PDB file of C-alpha atoms in Angstrom:
ATOM      1  CA  MET A   1      65.718 -29.836 -60.612  1.00 61.00           C
ATOM      2  CA  TYR A   2      63.148 -30.053 -63.387  1.00 72.00           C
ATOM      3  CA  ARG A   3      60.624 -32.187 -61.527  1.00 76.00           C
ATOM      4  CA  PHE A   4      58.406 -29.114 -61.200  1.00 77.00           C
ATOM      5  CA  LEU A   5      57.473 -29.603 -64.883  1.00 76.00           C
ATOM      6  CA  LEU A   6      55.417 -32.630 -63.815  1.00 80.00           C
ATOM      7  CA  THR A   7      53.247 -30.658 -61.388  1.00 85.00           C
ATOM      8  CA  PRO A   8      49.583 -29.958 -62.308  1.00 87.00           C
ATOM      9  CA  ARG A   9      50.335 -26.230 -62.490  1.00 87.00           C
ATOM     10  CA  TRP A  10      53.007 -26.697 -65.121  1.00 86.00           C
ATOM     11  CA  TRP A  11      50.939 -29.230 -67.027  1.00 90.00           C
ATOM     12  CA  ALA A  12      48.295 -26.489 -67.401  1.00 91.00           C
ATOM     13  CA  ILE A  13      50.932 -23.927 -68.448  1.00 89.00           C
ATOM     14  CA  ASN A  14      52.413 -26.269 -71.065  1.00 89.00           C
ATOM     15  CA  VAL A  15      49.023 -27.223 -72.495  1.00 92.00           C
ATOM     16  CA  PHE A  16      48.110 -23.531 -72.781  1.00 92.00           C
ATOM     17  CA  LEU A  17      51.408 -22.868 -74.593  1.00 90.00           C
ATOM     18  CA  LEU A  18      50.942 -25.747 -77.035  1.00 91.00           C
ATOM     19  CA  LEU A  19      47.384 -24.670 -77.860  1.00 93.00           C
ATOM     20  CA  SER A  20      47.867 -20.896 -78.014  1.00 93.00           C
ATOM     21  CA  ILE A  21      50.826 -20.883 -80.429  1.00 93.00           C
ATOM     22  CA  PRO A  22      49.103 -22.688 -83.344  1.00 93.00           C
ATOM     23  CA  PHE A  23      45.884 -20.746 -82.674  1.00 95.00           C
ATOM     24  CA  CYS A  24      47.698 -17.395 -82.873  1.00 94.00           C
ATOM     25  CA  VAL A  25      49.586 -18.479 -85.994  1.00 94.00           C
ATOM     26  CA  PHE A  26      46.300 -19.536 -87.619  1.00 95.00           C
ATOM     27  CA  MET A  27      44.560 -16.265 -86.763  1.00 94.00           C
ATOM     28  CA  GLY A  28      47.545 -14.195 -87.924  1.00 92.00           C
ATOM     29  CA  SER A  29      47.676 -16.114 -91.216  1.00 94.00           C
ATOM     30  CA  TRP A  30      43.931 -15.659 -91.682  1.00 93.00           C
ATOM     31  CA  GLN A  31      44.161 -11.888 -91.140  1.00 92.00           C
ATOM     32  CA  LEU A  32      47.118 -11.726 -93.541  1.00 91.00           C
ATOM     33  CA  GLY A  33      45.063 -13.617 -96.115  1.00 90.00           C
ATOM     34  CA  ARG A  34      42.242 -11.109 -95.702  1.00 88.00           C
ATOM     35  CA  PHE A  35      44.671  -8.259 -96.331  1.00 88.00           C
ATOM     36  CA  GLU A  36      46.082  -9.966 -99.431  1.00 87.00           C
ATOM     37  CA  ASP A  37      42.551 -10.543-100.749  1.00 84.00           C
ATOM     38  CA  ARG A  38      41.806  -6.831-100.376  1.00 80.00           C
ATOM     39  CA  VAL A  39      45.022  -5.961-102.193  1.00 81.00           C
ATOM     40  CA  ASP A  40      44.052  -8.304-105.052  1.00 79.00           C
ATOM     41  CA  ASN A  41      40.533  -6.829-105.160  1.00 78.00           C
ATOM     42  CA  HIS A  42      42.026  -3.334-105.281  1.00 74.00           C
ATOM     43  CA  ARG A  43      44.218  -4.266-108.242  1.00 77.00           C
ATOM     44  CA  GLU A  44      41.348  -5.953-110.036  1.00 75.00           C
ATOM     45  CA  ALA A  45      39.086  -2.942-109.453  1.00 68.00           C
ATOM     46  CA  GLU A  46      41.711  -0.548-110.810  1.00 70.00           C
ATOM     47  CA  ALA A  47      42.208  -2.784-113.849  1.00 72.00           C
ATOM     48  CA  GLN A  48      38.428  -2.879-114.332  1.00 69.00           C
ATOM     49  CA  VAL A  49      38.227   0.917-114.333  1.00 66.00           C
ATOM     50  CA  ALA A  50      41.068   1.133-116.871  1.00 67.00           C
ATOM     51  CA  ASP A  51      39.526  -1.510-119.132  1.00 69.00           C
ATOM     52  CA  ALA A  52      36.059   0.040-118.891  1.00 68.00           C
ATOM     53  CA  LYS A  53      37.250   3.069-120.888  1.00 73.00           C
ATOM     54  CA  LYS A  54      37.660   0.779-123.880  1.00 76.00           C
ATOM     55  CA  ASP A  55      34.120  -0.584-123.637  1.00 80.00           C
ATOM     56  CA  LYS A  56      31.328   0.694-125.812  1.00 89.00           C
ATOM     57  CA  PRO A  57      29.088   3.163-123.899  1.00 91.00           C
ATOM     58  CA  ARG A  58      25.746   1.788-122.822  1.00 93.00           C
ATOM     59  CA  PRO A  59      22.527   3.598-121.876  1.00 95.00           C
ATOM     60  CA  LEU A  60      22.456   4.688-118.265  1.00 95.00           C
ATOM     61  CA  ASP A  61      19.347   2.723-117.315  1.00 93.00           C
ATOM     62  CA  ASP A  62      20.957  -0.507-118.571  1.00 94.00           C
ATOM     63  CA  LEU A  63      23.759  -0.193-115.984  1.00 93.00           C
ATOM     64  CA  LEU A  64      21.659   0.601-112.922  1.00 93.00           C
ATOM     65  CA  PRO A  65      21.798  -0.047-110.053  1.00 92.00           C
ATOM     66  CA  VAL A  66      25.506   0.556-109.663  1.00 89.00           C
ATOM     67  CA  THR A  67      27.374  -2.541-108.486  1.00 87.00           C
ATOM     68  CA  LYS A  68      31.018  -3.563-108.355  1.00 82.00           C
ATOM     69  CA  ALA A  69      30.540  -5.052-111.813  1.00 83.00           C
ATOM     70  CA  THR A  70      29.060  -1.895-113.376  1.00 88.00           C
ATOM     71  CA  SER A  71      31.051   0.750-111.492  1.00 87.00           C
ATOM     72  CA  GLY A  72      33.397   2.502-113.891  1.00 87.00           C
ATOM     73  CA  LYS A  73      31.508   1.340-116.980  1.00 91.00           C
ATOM     74  CA  GLN A  74      30.942   3.828-119.749  1.00 93.00           C
ATOM     75  CA  ALA A  75      27.407   5.228-119.557  1.00 94.00           C
ATOM     76  CA  THR A  76      25.568   7.621-121.843  1.00 96.00           C
ATOM     77  CA  ALA A  77      22.541   9.801-121.155  1.00 96.00           C
ATOM     78  CA  THR A  78      20.669  12.564-122.964  1.00 97.00           C
ATOM     79  CA  GLY A  79      18.960  15.587-121.459  1.00 96.00           C
ATOM     80  CA  ARG A  80      19.337  19.243-120.566  1.00 97.00           C
ATOM     81  CA  TYR A  81      21.629  20.700-117.964  1.00 97.00           C
ATOM     82  CA  ASP A  82      19.889  22.381-115.056  1.00 96.00           C
ATOM     83  CA  THR A  83      21.151  23.183-111.552  1.00 95.00           C
ATOM     84  CA  GLN A  84      24.904  23.566-111.083  1.00 96.00           C
ATOM     85  CA  LEU A  85      26.667  22.936-107.759  1.00 96.00           C
ATOM     86  CA  LEU A  86      30.248  23.006-106.532  1.00 96.00           C
ATOM     87  CA  VAL A  87      31.812  20.184-104.510  1.00 95.00           C
ATOM     88  CA  PRO A  88      34.616  21.603-102.313  1.00 94.00           C
ATOM     89  CA  GLY A  89      37.564  19.793-100.772  1.00 91.00           C
ATOM     90  CA  ARG A  90      38.499  17.607-103.750  1.00 92.00           C
ATOM     91  CA  THR A  91      42.123  16.940-104.681  1.00 92.00           C
ATOM     92  CA  LEU A  92      43.584  16.045-108.040  1.00 92.00           C
ATOM     93  CA  ASP A  93      47.290  15.264-108.447  1.00 90.00           C
ATOM     94  CA  ASP A  94      47.833  16.397-104.826  1.00 90.00           C
ATOM     95  CA  LYS A  95      46.332  19.814-105.552  1.00 94.00           C
ATOM     96  CA  ASP A  96      43.334  21.232-103.705  1.00 94.00           C
ATOM     97  CA  GLY A  97      40.294  22.214-105.691  1.00 95.00           C
ATOM     98  CA  TYR A  98      36.643  21.447-106.310  1.00 96.00           C
ATOM     99  CA  TYR A  99      34.332  19.598-108.671  1.00 96.00           C
ATOM    100  CA  VAL A 100      31.848  21.352-110.947  1.00 97.00           C
ATOM    101  CA  LEU A 101      28.702  19.259-110.686  1.00 97.00           C
ATOM    102  CA  THR A 102      25.725  19.866-112.989  1.00 97.00           C
ATOM    103  CA  LEU A 103      22.425  17.996-112.920  1.00 97.00           C
ATOM    104  CA  LEU A 104      21.262  16.644-116.273  1.00 97.00           C
ATOM    105  CA  ARG A 105      17.454  16.540-116.551  1.00 96.00           C
ATOM    106  CA  THR A 106      16.612  13.397-118.557  1.00 96.00           C
ATOM    107  CA  GLY A 107      13.413  12.284-120.210  1.00 92.00           C
ATOM    108  CA  THR A 108      12.684   9.900-117.322  1.00 92.00           C
ATOM    109  CA  GLY A 109      11.869  12.813-115.009  1.00 90.00           C
ATOM    110  CA  ARG A 110      14.977  12.218-112.940  1.00 94.00           C
ATOM    111  CA  ALA A 111      18.227  14.140-113.030  1.00 96.00           C
ATOM    112  CA  LEU A 112      21.691  12.613-113.432  1.00 97.00           C
ATOM    113  CA  PRO A 113      24.552  14.264-111.491  1.00 97.00           C
ATOM    114  CA  VAL A 114      27.361  14.918-113.941  1.00 97.00           C
ATOM    115  CA  VAL A 115      30.847  15.979-112.856  1.00 97.00           C
ATOM    116  CA  ARG A 116      31.900  18.146-115.763  1.00 97.00           C
ATOM    117  CA  GLY A 117      35.409  18.775-114.436  1.00 96.00           C
ATOM    118  CA  TRP A 118      37.766  19.950-111.707  1.00 97.00           C
ATOM    119  CA  LEU A 119      39.119  23.409-110.936  1.00 96.00           C
ATOM    120  CA  PRO A 120      41.918  24.392-108.517  1.00 96.00           C
ATOM    121  CA  GLY A 121      41.560  26.695-105.514  1.00 94.00           C
ATOM    122  CA  GLU A 122      38.569  27.606-103.394  1.00 94.00           C
ATOM    123  CA  PRO A 123      35.045  27.103-104.801  1.00 94.00           C
ATOM    124  CA  ASP A 124      34.027  30.135-106.797  1.00 94.00           C
ATOM    125  CA  PRO A 125      30.769  30.135-108.808  1.00 93.00           C
ATOM    126  CA  ALA A 126      32.133  32.939-110.989  1.00 93.00           C
ATOM    127  CA  LYS A 127      35.003  30.730-112.178  1.00 93.00           C
ATOM    128  CA  ALA A 128      32.873  27.657-112.861  1.00 95.00           C
ATOM    129  CA  PRO A 129      31.995  27.531-116.591  1.00 95.00           C
ATOM    130  CA  ALA A 130      28.289  27.584-117.362  1.00 95.00           C
ATOM    131  CA  PRO A 131      26.897  24.327-118.812  1.00 95.00           C
ATOM    132  CA  PRO A 132      26.017  24.073-122.508  1.00 94.00           C
ATOM    133  CA  ALA A 133      22.494  25.090-123.401  1.00 94.00           C
ATOM    134  CA  GLY A 134      19.989  22.867-125.164  1.00 95.00           C
ATOM    135  CA  GLU A 135      19.845  19.110-125.343  1.00 96.00           C
ATOM    136  CA  VAL A 136      23.150  17.324-124.877  1.00 96.00           C
ATOM    137  CA  THR A 137      24.359  13.738-124.745  1.00 96.00           C
ATOM    138  CA  VAL A 138      26.980  12.986-122.144  1.00 96.00           C
ATOM    139  CA  THR A 139      29.331  10.022-121.924  1.00 95.00           C
ATOM    140  CA  GLY A 140      31.412   9.125-118.901  1.00 94.00           C
ATOM    141  CA  ALA A 141      32.307   6.635-116.221  1.00 93.00           C
ATOM    142  CA  LEU A 142      29.454   5.510-113.996  1.00 94.00           C
ATOM    143  CA  GLN A 143      30.043   5.946-110.261  1.00 93.00           C
ATOM    144  CA  ALA A 144      28.079   4.945-107.163  1.00 90.00           C
ATOM    145  CA  SER A 145      26.671   7.574-104.827  1.00 91.00           C
ATOM    146  CA  GLU A 146      29.196   8.771-102.278  1.00 89.00           C
ATOM    147  CA  THR A 147      28.858   8.167 -98.556  1.00 81.00           C
ATOM    148  CA  PRO A 148      29.749  11.190 -96.390  1.00 74.00           C
ATOM    149  CA  GLY A 149      32.611  10.466 -94.030  1.00 65.00           C
ATOM    150  CA  SER A 150      34.170   7.655 -96.076  1.00 64.00           C
ATOM    151  CA  ASN A 151      36.828   7.474 -98.781  1.00 60.00           C
ATOM    152  CA  GLY A 152      37.823  11.081 -98.214  1.00 59.00           C
ATOM    153  CA  VAL A 153      34.289  12.430 -98.724  1.00 70.00           C
ATOM    154  CA  SER A 154      33.584  15.312 -96.371  1.00 66.00           C
ATOM    155  CA  ALA A 155      30.717  14.941 -93.915  1.00 59.00           C
ATOM    156  CA  ARG A 156      30.549  18.603 -92.914  1.00 69.00           C
ATOM    157  CA  SER A 157      27.334  20.554 -93.139  1.00 69.00           C
ATOM    158  CA  GLY A 158      26.444  24.205 -93.290  1.00 77.00           C
ATOM    159  CA  LEU A 159      28.109  24.789 -96.660  1.00 87.00           C
ATOM    160  CA  PRO A 160      27.327  27.975 -98.581  1.00 90.00           C
ATOM    161  CA  GLU A 161      24.426  27.945-100.990  1.00 91.00           C
ATOM    162  CA  GLY A 162      25.303  26.260-104.257  1.00 93.00           C
ATOM    163  CA  GLN A 163      27.683  23.718-102.683  1.00 94.00           C
ATOM    164  CA  THR A 164      27.376  20.106-101.590  1.00 93.00           C
ATOM    165  CA  ALA A 165      29.825  17.958 -99.670  1.00 89.00           C
ATOM    166  CA  ALA A 166      28.897  14.609-101.220  1.00 90.00           C
ATOM    167  CA  ILE A 167      27.622  13.491-104.596  1.00 93.00           C
ATOM    168  CA  SER A 168      24.680  11.355-103.574  1.00 91.00           C
ATOM    169  CA  ALA A 169      20.954  11.254-104.120  1.00 91.00           C
ATOM    170  CA  ALA A 170      20.395  11.621-100.376  1.00 89.00           C
ATOM    171  CA  SER A 171      22.310  14.907-100.332  1.00 89.00           C
ATOM    172  CA  LEU A 172      21.076  16.346-103.614  1.00 92.00           C
ATOM    173  CA  ILE A 173      17.393  15.599-103.092  1.00 89.00           C
ATOM    174  CA  ASN A 174      17.347  18.370-100.492  1.00 87.00           C
ATOM    175  CA  LEU A 175      18.882  20.891-102.902  1.00 91.00           C
ATOM    176  CA  VAL A 176      16.754  20.426-106.026  1.00 93.00           C
ATOM    177  CA  PRO A 177      12.982  20.098-106.516  1.00 92.00           C
ATOM    178  CA  TYR A 178      13.125  16.890-108.591  1.00 93.00           C
ATOM    179  CA  ASP A 179      14.202  13.266-108.264  1.00 95.00           C
ATOM    180  CA  VAL A 180      17.883  12.378-108.668  1.00 96.00           C
ATOM    181  CA  TYR A 181      19.499   9.148-109.866  1.00 96.00           C
ATOM    182  CA  ASP A 182      21.291   7.168-107.178  1.00 94.00           C
ATOM    183  CA  ALA A 183      24.473   7.370-109.247  1.00 95.00           C
ATOM    184  CA  TRP A 184      26.631   9.928-111.017  1.00 96.00           C
ATOM    185  CA  VAL A 185      28.851  10.214-114.066  1.00 96.00           C
ATOM    186  CA  THR A 186      32.251  11.808-114.514  1.00 95.00           C
ATOM    187  CA  LEU A 187      32.933  12.967-118.070  1.00 95.00           C
ATOM    188  CA  ASN A 188      35.798  11.392-119.944  1.00 90.00           C
ATOM    189  CA  ARG A 189      36.899  14.849-121.064  1.00 91.00           C
ATOM    190  CA  GLY A 190      36.695  17.952-118.923  1.00 90.00           C
ATOM    191  CA  ASP A 191      34.035  20.376-120.158  1.00 90.00           C
ATOM    192  CA  SER A 192      34.935  23.991-121.054  1.00 87.00           C
ATOM    193  CA  GLY A 193      38.654  23.651-120.328  1.00 86.00           C
ATOM    194  CA  MET A 194      38.271  21.985-116.928  1.00 95.00           C
ATOM    195  CA  ARG A 195      40.301  18.920-116.003  1.00 95.00           C
ATOM    196  CA  ALA A 196      38.478  15.611-116.201  1.00 94.00           C
ATOM    197  CA  VAL A 197      37.954  13.781-112.913  1.00 93.00           C
ATOM    198  CA  PRO A 198      39.201  10.176-113.201  1.00 90.00           C
ATOM    199  CA  ALA A 199      36.860   7.383-112.228  1.00 86.00           C
ATOM    200  CA  SER A 200      37.570   5.673-108.925  1.00 81.00           C
ATOM    201  CA  ALA A 201      37.347   2.009-107.992  1.00 70.00           C
ATOM    202  CA  PRO A 202      34.075   0.848-106.413  1.00 67.00           C
ATOM    203  CA  GLY A 203      33.758   1.069-102.653  1.00 61.00           C
ATOM    204  CA  GLY A 204      34.958  -1.860-100.561  1.00 58.00           C
ATOM    205  CA  THR A 205      37.663  -2.855-103.041  1.00 57.00           C
ATOM    206  CA  GLY A 206      40.430  -0.421-102.151  1.00 60.00           C
ATOM    207  CA  LEU A 207      43.219  -0.256 -99.601  1.00 60.00           C
ATOM    208  CA  ASP A 208      40.958   1.410 -97.069  1.00 64.00           C
ATOM    209  CA  LEU A 209      40.994   1.445 -93.271  1.00 68.00           C
ATOM    210  CA  LYS A 210      39.619  -2.093 -93.036  1.00 75.00           C
ATOM    211  CA  ALA A 211      42.492  -3.435 -95.138  1.00 78.00           C
ATOM    212  CA  PHE A 212      45.108  -1.877 -92.874  1.00 81.00           C
ATOM    213  CA  GLN A 213      43.181  -3.079 -89.824  1.00 86.00           C
ATOM    214  CA  ASN A 214      43.638  -6.624 -91.122  1.00 86.00           C
ATOM    215  CA  LEU A 215      47.349  -5.955 -91.475  1.00 88.00           C
ATOM    216  CA  GLY A 216      47.506  -4.568 -87.938  1.00 91.00           C
ATOM    217  CA  TYR A 217      45.665  -7.596 -86.540  1.00 91.00           C
ATOM    218  CA  THR A 218      48.173  -9.834 -88.337  1.00 93.00           C
ATOM    219  CA  ALA A 219      51.056  -8.165 -86.518  1.00 93.00           C
ATOM    220  CA  GLU A 220      49.222  -8.403 -83.192  1.00 94.00           C
ATOM    221  CA  TRP A 221      48.586 -12.158 -83.477  1.00 93.00           C
ATOM    222  CA  PHE A 222      52.194 -12.943 -84.388  1.00 94.00           C
ATOM    223  CA  ALA A 223      53.436 -10.622 -81.630  1.00 95.00           C
ATOM    224  CA  PHE A 224      51.267 -12.539 -79.167  1.00 93.00           C
ATOM    225  CA  VAL A 225      53.072 -15.752 -80.165  1.00 93.00           C
ATOM    226  CA  GLY A 226      56.381 -14.182 -79.167  1.00 93.00           C
ATOM    227  CA  PHE A 227      54.853 -12.857 -75.935  1.00 93.00           C
ATOM    228  CA  VAL A 228      53.534 -16.292 -74.908  1.00 92.00           C
ATOM    229  CA  ILE A 229      56.911 -17.945 -75.554  1.00 93.00           C
ATOM    230  CA  PHE A 230      58.716 -15.178 -73.671  1.00 93.00           C
ATOM    231  CA  MET A 231      56.440 -15.534 -70.650  1.00 92.00           C
ATOM    232  CA  TRP A 232      56.892 -19.337 -70.629  1.00 92.00           C
ATOM    233  CA  PHE A 233      60.693 -19.028 -70.588  1.00 91.00           C
ATOM    234  CA  ARG A 234      60.483 -16.373 -67.899  1.00 91.00           C
ATOM    235  CA  LEU A 235      58.363 -18.619 -65.645  1.00 89.00           C
ATOM    236  CA  PHE A 236      60.581 -21.608 -66.421  1.00 89.00           C
ATOM    237  CA  ARG A 237      63.741 -19.705 -65.516  1.00 88.00           C
ATOM    238  CA  ARG A 238      62.176 -18.491 -62.271  1.00 88.00           C
ATOM    239  CA  GLU A 239      61.200 -22.030 -61.267  1.00 85.00           C
ATOM    240  CA  VAL A 240      64.709 -23.324 -62.065  1.00 85.00           C
ATOM    241  CA  GLU A 241      66.276 -20.594 -59.943  1.00 84.00           C
ATOM    242  CA  LEU A 242      63.944 -21.380 -57.034  1.00 83.00           C
ATOM    243  CA  ALA A 243      64.747 -25.104 -57.307  1.00 78.00           C
ATOM    244  CA  ARG A 244      68.491 -24.412 -57.392  1.00 81.00           C
ATOM    245  CA  ASP A 245      68.225 -22.124 -54.359  1.00 76.00           C
ATOM    246  CA  ALA A 246      66.304 -24.783 -52.494  1.00 77.00           C
ATOM    247  CA  GLU A 247      69.059 -27.355 -53.184  1.00 76.00           C
ATOM    248  CA  LEU A 248      71.657 -24.927 -51.839  1.00 77.00           C
ATOM    249  CA  GLY A 249      69.628 -24.194 -48.747  1.00 76.00           C
ATOM    250  CA  LEU A 250      68.723 -20.736 -49.882  1.00 73.00           C
ATOM    251  CA  GLY A 251      65.447 -19.101 -50.570  1.00 60.00           C
ATOM    252  CA  PRO A 252      62.311 -18.460 -48.513  1.00 59.00           C
ATOM    253  CA  ALA A 253      62.245 -21.915 -46.900  1.00 50.00           C
ATOM    254  CA  ALA A 254      65.836 -21.672 -45.692  1.00 49.00           C
ATOM    255  CA  ASP A 255      65.333 -18.134 -44.468  1.00 53.00           C
ATOM    256  CA  THR A 256      62.299 -19.246 -42.492  1.00 50.00           C
ATOM    257  CA  ALA A 257      64.250 -22.102 -40.873  1.00 47.00           C
ATOM    258  CA  ASP A 258      67.140 -19.786 -39.986  1.00 52.00           C
ATOM    259  CA  ALA A 259      64.753 -17.296 -38.472  1.00 49.00           C
ATOM    260  CA  ALA A 260      63.141 -20.050 -36.396  1.00 49.00           C
ATOM    261  CA  ASP A 261      66.524 -21.278 -35.120  1.00 54.00           C
ATOM    262  CA  THR A 262      67.520 -17.725 -34.218  1.00 56.00           C
ATOM    263  CA  ALA A 263      64.283 -17.216 -32.328  1.00 50.00           C
ATOM    264  CA  ASP A 264      64.742 -20.487 -30.413  1.00 55.00           C
ATOM    265  CA  ALA A 265      68.270 -19.542 -29.507  1.00 51.00           C
ATOM    266  CA  ALA A 266      67.128 -16.149 -28.282  1.00 51.00           C
ATOM    267  CA  ASP A 267      64.384 -17.713 -26.202  1.00 53.00           C
ATOM    268  CA  THR A 268      66.857 -20.135 -24.650  1.00 52.00           C
ATOM    269  CA  ALA A 269      69.279 -17.352 -23.854  1.00 50.00           C
ATOM    270  CA  ASP A 270      66.546 -15.276 -22.318  1.00 54.00           C
ATOM    271  CA  GLY A 271      65.391 -18.209 -20.233  1.00 52.00           C
ATOM    272  CA  ASP A 272      68.870 -18.900 -18.895  1.00 53.00           C
ATOM    273  CA  GLY A 273      69.325 -15.227 -17.983  1.00 51.00           C
ATOM    274  CA  VAL A 274      66.083 -15.145 -16.112  1.00 46.00           C
ATOM    275  CA  ALA A 275      66.960 -18.332 -14.270  1.00 46.00           C
ATOM    276  CA  ARG A 276      70.382 -17.057 -13.272  1.00 48.00           C
ATOM    277  CA  GLN A 277      68.872 -13.764 -12.143  1.00 47.00           C
ATOM    278  CA  ALA A 278      66.293 -15.554 -10.073  1.00 46.00           C
ATOM    279  CA  SER A 279      68.853 -17.783  -8.371  1.00 48.00           C
ATOM    280  CA  GLY A 280      71.067 -14.820  -7.495  1.00 49.00           C
ATOM    281  CA  VAL A 281      68.363 -12.861  -5.621  1.00 46.00           C
ATOM    282  CA  SER A 282      68.058 -13.469  -1.865  1.00 46.00           C
ATOM    283  CA  SER A 283      64.800 -13.584  -0.016  1.00 44.00           C
ATOM    284  CA  PRO A 284      63.913 -10.594   2.076  1.00 46.00           C
ATOM    285  CA  VAL A 285      64.507 -10.827   5.854  1.00 44.00           C
ATOM    286  CA  GLN A 286      61.366 -11.356   7.747  1.00 40.00           C
TER     287      GLN A 286
END
């Protein structure tokens, strides 16, 4: 009954099964490892941000450009506050609000974007506290420029005057007539009664969409293992049933033979009838 397993067709099916299962397990394990690595990186990045608050502040230029190693580090800069902008669509503790962003003109000729704090509700320039006058020294966590459309940063355009969707040099350079640092700082303490904006982990180290894609791919590879095994058993069962039917004289082959016998019998019967009819008819009288 199981001799069909020795046919070339089933040799190919069995080889495919034996090769696909370990391959799918390997790929699923690799994707799971990628997800676990991202989880570990996320934890390390969060721990780095927490530990950076204890570090001694360093001059801004000593920490640039912003990398995963310098993101969240305490930076200090001196200058005068200039243009103030509002950043809408920012949440803090699950509450909607906006950032108050003020550009600090430094002695280098470039301006440093400084998030002085967060306020709830819709952006309102009248509610945003004015920046301190004169020369000030700010200290806060260094952050990389934001990328519109990622990590919850809005990519919309057409905002009212005095607002920006993303805190980045590429966005701000079009709003102010001077150069802007490709970085920004969030103050450790909110200015003028505003709530301080906590530093975030550097990009590419969080539980973002790519991390959950790895987790989804893991499930797909392991599900494919189950699918391959299921299909093999289904084909195997079908072949066994066909072999059993053949032994019992059932199935397509038997049906074909029965149909042929029936047709032969019908032909024979028809032939006999025609012969009898022919013998029973007399010739016409001439």
